[in-house]
Short mmCIF file of C-alpha atoms in Angstrom, two decimals:
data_model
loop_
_atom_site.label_atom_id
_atom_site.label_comp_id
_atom_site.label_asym_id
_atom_site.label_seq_id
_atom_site.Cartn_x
_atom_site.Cartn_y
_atom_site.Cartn_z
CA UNK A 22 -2.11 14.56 -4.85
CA UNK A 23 -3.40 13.40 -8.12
CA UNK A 24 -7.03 11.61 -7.90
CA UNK A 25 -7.07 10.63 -11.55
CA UNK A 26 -6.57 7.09 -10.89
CA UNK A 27 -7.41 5.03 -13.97
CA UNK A 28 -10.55 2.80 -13.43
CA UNK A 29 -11.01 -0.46 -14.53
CA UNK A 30 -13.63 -1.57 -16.95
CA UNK A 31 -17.57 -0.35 -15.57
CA UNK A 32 -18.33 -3.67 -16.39
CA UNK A 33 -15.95 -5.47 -13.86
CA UNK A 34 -17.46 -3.02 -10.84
CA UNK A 35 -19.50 -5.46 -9.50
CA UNK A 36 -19.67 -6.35 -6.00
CA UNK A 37 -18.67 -9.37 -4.70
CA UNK A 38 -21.54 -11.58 -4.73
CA UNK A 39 -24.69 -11.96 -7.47
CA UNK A 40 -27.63 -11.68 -5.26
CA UNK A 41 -29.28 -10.38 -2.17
CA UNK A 42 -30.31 -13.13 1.05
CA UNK A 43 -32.52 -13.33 4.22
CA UNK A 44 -34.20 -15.70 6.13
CA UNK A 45 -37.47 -16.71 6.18
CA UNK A 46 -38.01 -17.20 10.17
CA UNK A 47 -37.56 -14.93 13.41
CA UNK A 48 -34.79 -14.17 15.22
CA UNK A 49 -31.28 -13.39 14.74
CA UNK A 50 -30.39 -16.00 11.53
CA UNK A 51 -27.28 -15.96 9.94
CA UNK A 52 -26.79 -13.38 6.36
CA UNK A 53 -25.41 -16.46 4.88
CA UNK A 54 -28.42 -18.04 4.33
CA UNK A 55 -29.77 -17.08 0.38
CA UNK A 56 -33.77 -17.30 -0.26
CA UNK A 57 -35.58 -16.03 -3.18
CA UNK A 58 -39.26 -14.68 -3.27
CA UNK A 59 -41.30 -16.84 -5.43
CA UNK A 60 -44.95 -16.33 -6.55
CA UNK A 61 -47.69 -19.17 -6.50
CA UNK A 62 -50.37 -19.59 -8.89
CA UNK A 63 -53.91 -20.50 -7.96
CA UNK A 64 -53.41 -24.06 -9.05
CA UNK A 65 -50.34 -24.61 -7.31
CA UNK A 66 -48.88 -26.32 -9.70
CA UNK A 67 -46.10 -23.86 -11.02
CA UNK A 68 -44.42 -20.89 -9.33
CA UNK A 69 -42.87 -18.47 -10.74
CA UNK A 70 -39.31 -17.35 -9.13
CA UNK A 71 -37.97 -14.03 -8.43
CA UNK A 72 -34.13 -13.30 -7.71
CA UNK A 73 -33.00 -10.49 -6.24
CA UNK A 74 -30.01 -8.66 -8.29
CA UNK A 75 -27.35 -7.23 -6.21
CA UNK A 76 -25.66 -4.97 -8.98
CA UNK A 77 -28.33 -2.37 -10.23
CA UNK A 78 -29.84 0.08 -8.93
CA UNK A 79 -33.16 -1.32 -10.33
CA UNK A 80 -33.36 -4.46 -8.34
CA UNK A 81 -36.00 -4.79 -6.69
CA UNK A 82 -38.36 -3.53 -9.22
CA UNK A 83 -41.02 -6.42 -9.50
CA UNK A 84 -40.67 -8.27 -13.28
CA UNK A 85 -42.98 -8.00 -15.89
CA UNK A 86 -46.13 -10.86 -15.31
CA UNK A 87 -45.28 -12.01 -12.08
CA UNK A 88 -48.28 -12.19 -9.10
CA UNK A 89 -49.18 -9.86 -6.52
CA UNK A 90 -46.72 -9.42 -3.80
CA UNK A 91 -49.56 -10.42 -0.85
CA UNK A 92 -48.85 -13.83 -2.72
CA UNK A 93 -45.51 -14.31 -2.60
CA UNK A 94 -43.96 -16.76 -0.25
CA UNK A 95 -40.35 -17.61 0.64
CA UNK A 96 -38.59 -20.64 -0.37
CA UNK A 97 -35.82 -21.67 1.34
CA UNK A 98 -32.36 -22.18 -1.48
CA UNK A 99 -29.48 -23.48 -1.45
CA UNK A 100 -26.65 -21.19 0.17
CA UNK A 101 -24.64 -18.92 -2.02
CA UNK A 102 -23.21 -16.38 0.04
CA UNK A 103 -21.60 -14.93 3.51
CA UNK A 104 -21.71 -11.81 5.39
CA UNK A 105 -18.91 -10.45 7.15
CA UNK A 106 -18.63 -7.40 9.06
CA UNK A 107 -22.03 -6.47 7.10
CA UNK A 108 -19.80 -6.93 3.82
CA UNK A 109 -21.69 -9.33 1.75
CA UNK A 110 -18.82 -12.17 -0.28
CA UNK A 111 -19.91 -15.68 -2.62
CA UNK A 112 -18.63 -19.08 -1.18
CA UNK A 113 -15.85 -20.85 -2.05
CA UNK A 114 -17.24 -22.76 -5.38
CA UNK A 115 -20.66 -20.96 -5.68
CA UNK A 116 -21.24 -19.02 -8.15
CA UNK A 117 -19.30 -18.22 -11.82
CA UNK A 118 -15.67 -17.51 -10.82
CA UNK A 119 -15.05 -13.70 -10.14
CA UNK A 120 -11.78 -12.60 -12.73
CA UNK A 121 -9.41 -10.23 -11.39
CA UNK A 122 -9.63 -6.84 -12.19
CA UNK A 123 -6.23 -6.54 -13.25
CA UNK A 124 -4.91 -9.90 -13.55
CA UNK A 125 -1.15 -10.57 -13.72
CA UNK A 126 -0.16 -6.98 -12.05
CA UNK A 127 -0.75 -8.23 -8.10
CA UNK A 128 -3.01 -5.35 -7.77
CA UNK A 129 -3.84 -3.50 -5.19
CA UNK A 130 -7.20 -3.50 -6.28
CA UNK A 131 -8.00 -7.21 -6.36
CA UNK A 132 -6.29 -8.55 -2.46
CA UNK A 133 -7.69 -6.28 0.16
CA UNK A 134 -11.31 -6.89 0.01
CA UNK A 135 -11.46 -8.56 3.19
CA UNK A 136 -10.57 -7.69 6.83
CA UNK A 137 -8.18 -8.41 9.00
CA UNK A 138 -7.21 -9.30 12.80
CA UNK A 139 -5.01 -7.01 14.48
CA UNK A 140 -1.52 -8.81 16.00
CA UNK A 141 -3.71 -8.84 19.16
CA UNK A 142 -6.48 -10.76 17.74
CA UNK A 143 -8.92 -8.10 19.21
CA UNK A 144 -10.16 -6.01 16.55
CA UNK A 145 -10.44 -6.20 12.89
CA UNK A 146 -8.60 -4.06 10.64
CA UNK A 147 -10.44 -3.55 6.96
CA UNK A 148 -8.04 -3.76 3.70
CA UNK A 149 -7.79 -0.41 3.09
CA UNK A 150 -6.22 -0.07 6.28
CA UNK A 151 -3.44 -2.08 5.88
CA UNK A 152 -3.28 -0.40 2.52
CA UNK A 153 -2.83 3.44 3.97
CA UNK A 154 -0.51 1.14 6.90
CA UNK A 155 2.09 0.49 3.95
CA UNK A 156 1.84 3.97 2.75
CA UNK A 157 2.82 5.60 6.30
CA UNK A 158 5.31 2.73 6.36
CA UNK A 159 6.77 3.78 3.58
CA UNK A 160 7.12 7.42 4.73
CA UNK A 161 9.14 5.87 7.82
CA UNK A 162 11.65 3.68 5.76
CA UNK A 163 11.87 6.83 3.30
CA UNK A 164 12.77 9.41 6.56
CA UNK A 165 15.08 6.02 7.52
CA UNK A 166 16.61 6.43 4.30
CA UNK A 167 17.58 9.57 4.82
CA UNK A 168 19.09 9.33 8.58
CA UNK A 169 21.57 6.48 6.91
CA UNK A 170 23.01 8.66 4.51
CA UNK A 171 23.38 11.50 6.68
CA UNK A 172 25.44 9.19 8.72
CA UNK A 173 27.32 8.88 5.57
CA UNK A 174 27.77 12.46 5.02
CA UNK A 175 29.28 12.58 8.85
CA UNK A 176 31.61 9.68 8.29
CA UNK A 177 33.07 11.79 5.05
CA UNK A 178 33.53 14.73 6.25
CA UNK A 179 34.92 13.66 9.52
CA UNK A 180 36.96 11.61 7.09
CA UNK A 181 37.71 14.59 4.91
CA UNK A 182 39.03 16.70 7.83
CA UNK A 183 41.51 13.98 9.16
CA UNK A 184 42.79 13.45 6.10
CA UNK A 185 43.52 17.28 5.33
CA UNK A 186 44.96 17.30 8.58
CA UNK A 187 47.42 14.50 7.92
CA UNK A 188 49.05 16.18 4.84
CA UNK A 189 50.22 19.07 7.02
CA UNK A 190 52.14 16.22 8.89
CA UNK A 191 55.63 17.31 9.18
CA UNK A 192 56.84 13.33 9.30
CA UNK A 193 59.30 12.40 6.99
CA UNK A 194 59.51 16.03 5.47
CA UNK A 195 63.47 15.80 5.35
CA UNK A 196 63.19 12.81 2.96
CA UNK A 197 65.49 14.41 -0.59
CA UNK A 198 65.96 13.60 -3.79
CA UNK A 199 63.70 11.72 -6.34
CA UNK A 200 62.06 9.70 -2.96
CA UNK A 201 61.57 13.04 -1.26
CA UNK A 202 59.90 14.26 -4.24
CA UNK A 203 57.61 11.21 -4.36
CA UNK A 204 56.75 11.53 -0.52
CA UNK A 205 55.78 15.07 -0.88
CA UNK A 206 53.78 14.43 -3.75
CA UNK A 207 52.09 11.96 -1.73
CA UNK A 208 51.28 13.96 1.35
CA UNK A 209 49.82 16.65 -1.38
CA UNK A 210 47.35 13.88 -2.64
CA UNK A 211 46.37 13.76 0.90
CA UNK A 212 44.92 17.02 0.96
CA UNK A 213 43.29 16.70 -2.54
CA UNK A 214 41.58 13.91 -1.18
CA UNK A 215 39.92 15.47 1.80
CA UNK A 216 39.01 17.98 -1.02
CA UNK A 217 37.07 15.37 -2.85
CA UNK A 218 35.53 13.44 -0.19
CA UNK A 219 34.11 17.18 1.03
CA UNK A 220 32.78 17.87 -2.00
CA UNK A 221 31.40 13.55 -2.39
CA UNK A 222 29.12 14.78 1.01
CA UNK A 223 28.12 17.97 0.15
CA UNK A 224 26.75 16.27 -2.84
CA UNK A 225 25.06 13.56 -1.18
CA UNK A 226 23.70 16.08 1.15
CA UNK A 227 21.67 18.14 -2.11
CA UNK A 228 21.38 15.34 -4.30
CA UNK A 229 20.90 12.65 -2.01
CA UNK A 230 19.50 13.22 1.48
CA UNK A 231 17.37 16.72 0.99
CA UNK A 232 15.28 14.85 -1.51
CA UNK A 233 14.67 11.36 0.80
CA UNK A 234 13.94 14.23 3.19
CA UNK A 235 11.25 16.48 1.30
CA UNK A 236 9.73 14.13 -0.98
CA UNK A 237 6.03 14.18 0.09
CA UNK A 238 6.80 16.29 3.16
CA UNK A 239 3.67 18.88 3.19
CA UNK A 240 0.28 17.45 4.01
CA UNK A 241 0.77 14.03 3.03
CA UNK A 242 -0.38 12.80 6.44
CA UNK A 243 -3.86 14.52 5.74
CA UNK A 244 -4.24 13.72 2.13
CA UNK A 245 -3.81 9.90 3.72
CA UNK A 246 -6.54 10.70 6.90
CA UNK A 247 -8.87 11.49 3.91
CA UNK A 248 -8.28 8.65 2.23
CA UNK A 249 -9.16 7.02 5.18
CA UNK A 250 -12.25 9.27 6.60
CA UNK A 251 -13.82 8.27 2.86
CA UNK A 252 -13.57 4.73 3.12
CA UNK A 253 -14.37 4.50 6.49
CA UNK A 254 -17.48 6.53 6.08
CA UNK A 255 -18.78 4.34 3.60
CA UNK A 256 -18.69 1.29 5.46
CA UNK A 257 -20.40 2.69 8.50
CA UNK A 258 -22.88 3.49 5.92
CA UNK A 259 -23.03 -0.18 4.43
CA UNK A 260 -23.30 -1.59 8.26
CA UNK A 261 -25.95 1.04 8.69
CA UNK A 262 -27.41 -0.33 5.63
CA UNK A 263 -27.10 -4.05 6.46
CA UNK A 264 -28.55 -3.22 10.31
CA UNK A 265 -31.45 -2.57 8.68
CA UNK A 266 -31.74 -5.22 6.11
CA UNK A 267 -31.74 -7.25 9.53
CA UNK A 268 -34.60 -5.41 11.00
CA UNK A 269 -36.49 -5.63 8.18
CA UNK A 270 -35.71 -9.36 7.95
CA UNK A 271 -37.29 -9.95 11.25
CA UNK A 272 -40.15 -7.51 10.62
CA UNK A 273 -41.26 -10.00 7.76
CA UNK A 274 -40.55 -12.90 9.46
CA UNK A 275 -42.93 -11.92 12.07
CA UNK A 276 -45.40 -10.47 10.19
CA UNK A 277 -45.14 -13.92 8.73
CA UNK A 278 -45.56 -15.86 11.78
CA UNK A 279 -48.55 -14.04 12.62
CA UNK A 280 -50.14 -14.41 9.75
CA UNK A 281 -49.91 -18.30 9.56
CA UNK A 282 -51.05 -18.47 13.35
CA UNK A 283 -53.89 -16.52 12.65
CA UNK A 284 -54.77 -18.73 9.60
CA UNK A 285 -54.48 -21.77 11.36
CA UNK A 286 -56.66 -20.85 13.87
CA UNK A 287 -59.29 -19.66 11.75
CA UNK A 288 -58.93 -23.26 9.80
CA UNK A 289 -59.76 -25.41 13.40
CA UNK A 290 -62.01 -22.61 14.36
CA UNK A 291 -59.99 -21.80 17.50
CA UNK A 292 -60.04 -18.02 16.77
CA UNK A 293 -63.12 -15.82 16.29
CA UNK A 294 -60.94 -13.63 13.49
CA UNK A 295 -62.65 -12.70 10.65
CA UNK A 296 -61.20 -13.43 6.87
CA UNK A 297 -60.87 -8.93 7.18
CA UNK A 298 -58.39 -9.94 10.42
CA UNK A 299 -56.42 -12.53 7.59
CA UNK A 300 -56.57 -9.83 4.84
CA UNK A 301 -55.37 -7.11 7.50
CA UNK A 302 -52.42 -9.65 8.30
CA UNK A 303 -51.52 -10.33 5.05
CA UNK A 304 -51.14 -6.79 4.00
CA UNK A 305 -49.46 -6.10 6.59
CA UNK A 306 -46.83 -8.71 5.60
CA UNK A 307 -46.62 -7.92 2.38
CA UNK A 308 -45.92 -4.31 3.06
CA UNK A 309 -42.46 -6.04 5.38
CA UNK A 310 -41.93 -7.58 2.69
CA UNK A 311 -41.56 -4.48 0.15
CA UNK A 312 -39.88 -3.12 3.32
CA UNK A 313 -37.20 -5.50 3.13
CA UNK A 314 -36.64 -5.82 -0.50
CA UNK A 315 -36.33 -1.81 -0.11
CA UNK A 316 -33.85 -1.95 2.70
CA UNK A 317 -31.90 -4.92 0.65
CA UNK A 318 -32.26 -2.69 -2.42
CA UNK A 319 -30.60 0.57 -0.13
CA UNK A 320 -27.64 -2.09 1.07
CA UNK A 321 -27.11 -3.48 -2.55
CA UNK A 322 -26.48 0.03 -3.85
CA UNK A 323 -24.13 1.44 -0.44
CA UNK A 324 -22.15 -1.92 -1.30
CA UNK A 325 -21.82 -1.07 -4.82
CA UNK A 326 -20.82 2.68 -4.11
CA UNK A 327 -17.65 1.00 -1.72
CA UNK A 328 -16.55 -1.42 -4.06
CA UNK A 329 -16.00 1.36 -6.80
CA UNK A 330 -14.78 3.90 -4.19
CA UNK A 331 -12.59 0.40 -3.23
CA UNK A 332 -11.15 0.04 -6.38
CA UNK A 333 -10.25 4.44 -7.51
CA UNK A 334 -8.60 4.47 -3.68
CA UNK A 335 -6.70 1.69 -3.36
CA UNK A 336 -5.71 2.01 -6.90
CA UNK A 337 -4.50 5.42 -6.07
CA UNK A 338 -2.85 4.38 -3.25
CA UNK A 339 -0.50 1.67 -5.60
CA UNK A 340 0.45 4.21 -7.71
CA UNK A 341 1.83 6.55 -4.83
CA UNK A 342 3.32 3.75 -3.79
CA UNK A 343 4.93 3.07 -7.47
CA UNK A 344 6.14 6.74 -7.38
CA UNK A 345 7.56 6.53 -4.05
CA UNK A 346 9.71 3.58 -4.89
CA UNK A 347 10.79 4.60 -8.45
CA UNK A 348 11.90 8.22 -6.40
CA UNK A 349 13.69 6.33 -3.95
CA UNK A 350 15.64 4.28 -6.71
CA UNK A 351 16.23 7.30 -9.03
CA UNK A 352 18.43 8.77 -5.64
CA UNK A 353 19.85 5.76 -4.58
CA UNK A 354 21.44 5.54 -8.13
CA UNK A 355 22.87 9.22 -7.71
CA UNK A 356 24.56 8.03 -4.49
CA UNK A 357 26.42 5.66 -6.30
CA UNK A 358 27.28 7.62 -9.63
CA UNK A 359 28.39 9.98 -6.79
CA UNK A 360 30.56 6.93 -5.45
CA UNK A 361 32.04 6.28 -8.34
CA UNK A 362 32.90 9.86 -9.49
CA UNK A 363 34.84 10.10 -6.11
CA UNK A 364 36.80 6.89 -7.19
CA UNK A 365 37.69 8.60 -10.27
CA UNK A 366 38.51 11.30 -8.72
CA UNK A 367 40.61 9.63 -5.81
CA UNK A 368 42.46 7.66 -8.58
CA UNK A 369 43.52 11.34 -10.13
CA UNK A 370 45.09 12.66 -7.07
CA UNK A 371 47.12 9.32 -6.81
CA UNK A 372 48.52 9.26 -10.12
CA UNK A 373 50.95 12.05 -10.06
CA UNK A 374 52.45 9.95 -6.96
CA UNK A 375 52.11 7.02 -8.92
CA UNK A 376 54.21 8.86 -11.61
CA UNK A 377 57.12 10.05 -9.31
CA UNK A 378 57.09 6.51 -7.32
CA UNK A 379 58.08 5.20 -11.15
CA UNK A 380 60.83 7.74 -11.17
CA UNK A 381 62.32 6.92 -8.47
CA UNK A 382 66.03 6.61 -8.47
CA UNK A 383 68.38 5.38 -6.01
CA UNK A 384 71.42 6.36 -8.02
CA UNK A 385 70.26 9.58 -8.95
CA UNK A 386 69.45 10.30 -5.41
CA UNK A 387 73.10 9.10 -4.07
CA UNK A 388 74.36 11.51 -6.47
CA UNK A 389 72.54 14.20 -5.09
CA UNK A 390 73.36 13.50 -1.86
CA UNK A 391 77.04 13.13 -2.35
CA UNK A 392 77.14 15.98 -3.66
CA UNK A 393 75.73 18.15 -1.32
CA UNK A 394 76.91 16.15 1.84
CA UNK A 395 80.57 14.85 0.18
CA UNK A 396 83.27 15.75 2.46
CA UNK A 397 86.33 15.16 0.40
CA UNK A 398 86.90 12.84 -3.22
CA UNK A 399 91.06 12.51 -2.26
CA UNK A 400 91.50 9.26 -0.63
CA UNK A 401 94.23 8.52 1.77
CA UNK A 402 97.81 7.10 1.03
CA UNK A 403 100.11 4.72 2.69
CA UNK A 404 102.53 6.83 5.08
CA UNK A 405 106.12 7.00 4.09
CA UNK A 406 109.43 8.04 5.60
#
């Protein structure tokens, strides 16, 4: 199987949505949620905002003049995005409208990024899925194909034998003259017929059915289950990914919480911790912090890795699909240049009967008649004594 699907422009690859989210408090809160680190001065009276790329594999480097990480808090945004099954999309009107990566062609590339419930409801079934679904479909309809002209090929040559076996019919073989010359030439057309409609299935059996039959017979089952191991492995990597985006999220939102108890206490003196304790918890949230932005950073790039492994497969997978059809087409059209050859050639054997039906002469065929059946030309006379 050819891999050299063409790829769209680099600059299209992006994933779904612009930029990476978690929540700034305990517990198990929603991916949807969007917040962005920003840095505090010492006057409080600016900060300085840092958003998190999702598209390079530099993101969570720290930009040039911004403030020490053990000073960066988390400021609660406006929502931009939604997780599902740990794949990360923009809301409906957020964001700069995402173009389609081949627009105009119904791609396969640009409809199956999301999943799907199974008929049952039960499970979900990812995009690619159905993809590699319609390409094993196809295989079935193609066999299919195949079965329905063989039934052909039966009904001709079963057709083929009854008509050689009606020429030999001895019905009407007494028939004479011009007619009986007609008849016979009929019964012979008979026979060339079957001879015709033989060779119309034998032709549909090489030209027709073998290739339905072998067309993408050896392996193609595999070279699909790899397809599928590929994609599939990737997005147990992106959920492994995303798990831990989760645990770092909580990590940081506890190391959080900790911190601002143990400041407030020290403010109402209602705590014996020392500022060291405070400067022990803050590092210590800082550090979940980079923890977090490095787990985000790990997701960002195992998304980015699926999307273009996304876009070469199912590519791939709509031009086997192209090929397919167009091969299915090219054979169809042989069964019916096949169907009309055997017209042409059924219209041959009938027109020498055609010829001798226009011959036909009743006259002509009294006088043969007469003259080998005449008993006498002397008619009788009236009696005389």
């Amino acid at each position: 199987m050819s891999s050299a699907a063409p790829k769209p422009d680099p600059d299209r690859l992006l994933p779904p949505s612009g930029r990476a989210s978690f929540t700034s408090s305990g517990g198990a809160r929603s991916h949807s949620k969007a917040f962005r680190y920003s840095s505090s001065t010492k006057t409080k009276k600016s900060s300085e905002t840092t958003e998190v790329p999702l598209r390079n594999p530099g993101w969570c480097k720290q930009p040039p003049g911004s403030v020490s990480p053990a000073k960066r808090q988390i400021n609660e945004v406006k929502e931009t995005r939604t997780t599902i099954n740990c794949v990360t999309f923009p809301l409906p009107g957020e964001g700069p409208e995402q173009q389609l990566l081949k627009p105009d062609e119904w791609s396969y590339c640009d409809y199956f990024w999301a999943d799907k419930k199974d008929p049952q409801g039960t499970t979900h079934v990812t995009g690619f899925e159905v993809l590699l679904q319609k390409q094993l479909k196809g295989k079935q309809l193609q066999k299919e194909m195949a079965e329905f002209i063989h039934e052909r090929i039966k009904i001709e040559e079963e057709y083929a034998k009854n008509l050689s076996k009606l020429s030999l019919s001895p019905l009407a073989a007494q028939e004479e003259g011009t007619l009986g010359e007609a008849w016979t030439q009929l019964k012979k057309s008979l026979h060339d017929e079957a001879e015709v409609h033989l060779k119309f299935s034998n032709k549909l059996h090489t030209e027709v059915e073998k290739p339905l039959l072998t067309f993408r017979c050896d392996n193609f089952k595999k070279d699909l289950k790899k397809y599928d191991h590929h994609i599939a492995d990737l997005r147990k990597q992106l959920a492994s990914r995303f798990a831990g985006v989760e645990k770092a999220r909580k990590a940081l939102a506890d190391r959080q919480k900790d911190l601002e108890v143990k400041t407030q206490q020290l403010e109402i003196k209602l705590s014996n911790k020392t500022e060291e304790d405070i400067k022990k918890a803050r590092r210590k949230s800082t550090q979940a912090g980079d923890d977090l932005m490095r787990c985000l950073d790990l997701y960002n790039q195992t998304q980015s890795k699926w999307f273009e492994e996304m876009v070469t497969n199912s590519m791939e997978l709509e031009k086997l699909e192209v090929e397919r059809v167009e091969w299915i087409q090219q054979h169809l059209r042989q069964y019916t240049t096949l169907r009309h050859e055997t017209d042409m050639f059924n219209q041959s054997t009938v027109e020498p009967v055609d010829q001798l039906l226009q011959n036909v002469d009743p006259a002509k065929d009294r006088e043969l008649w007469v003259k080998e059946n005449k008993t006498g030309d002397v008619r009788p006379i009236d009696l005389d004594i």
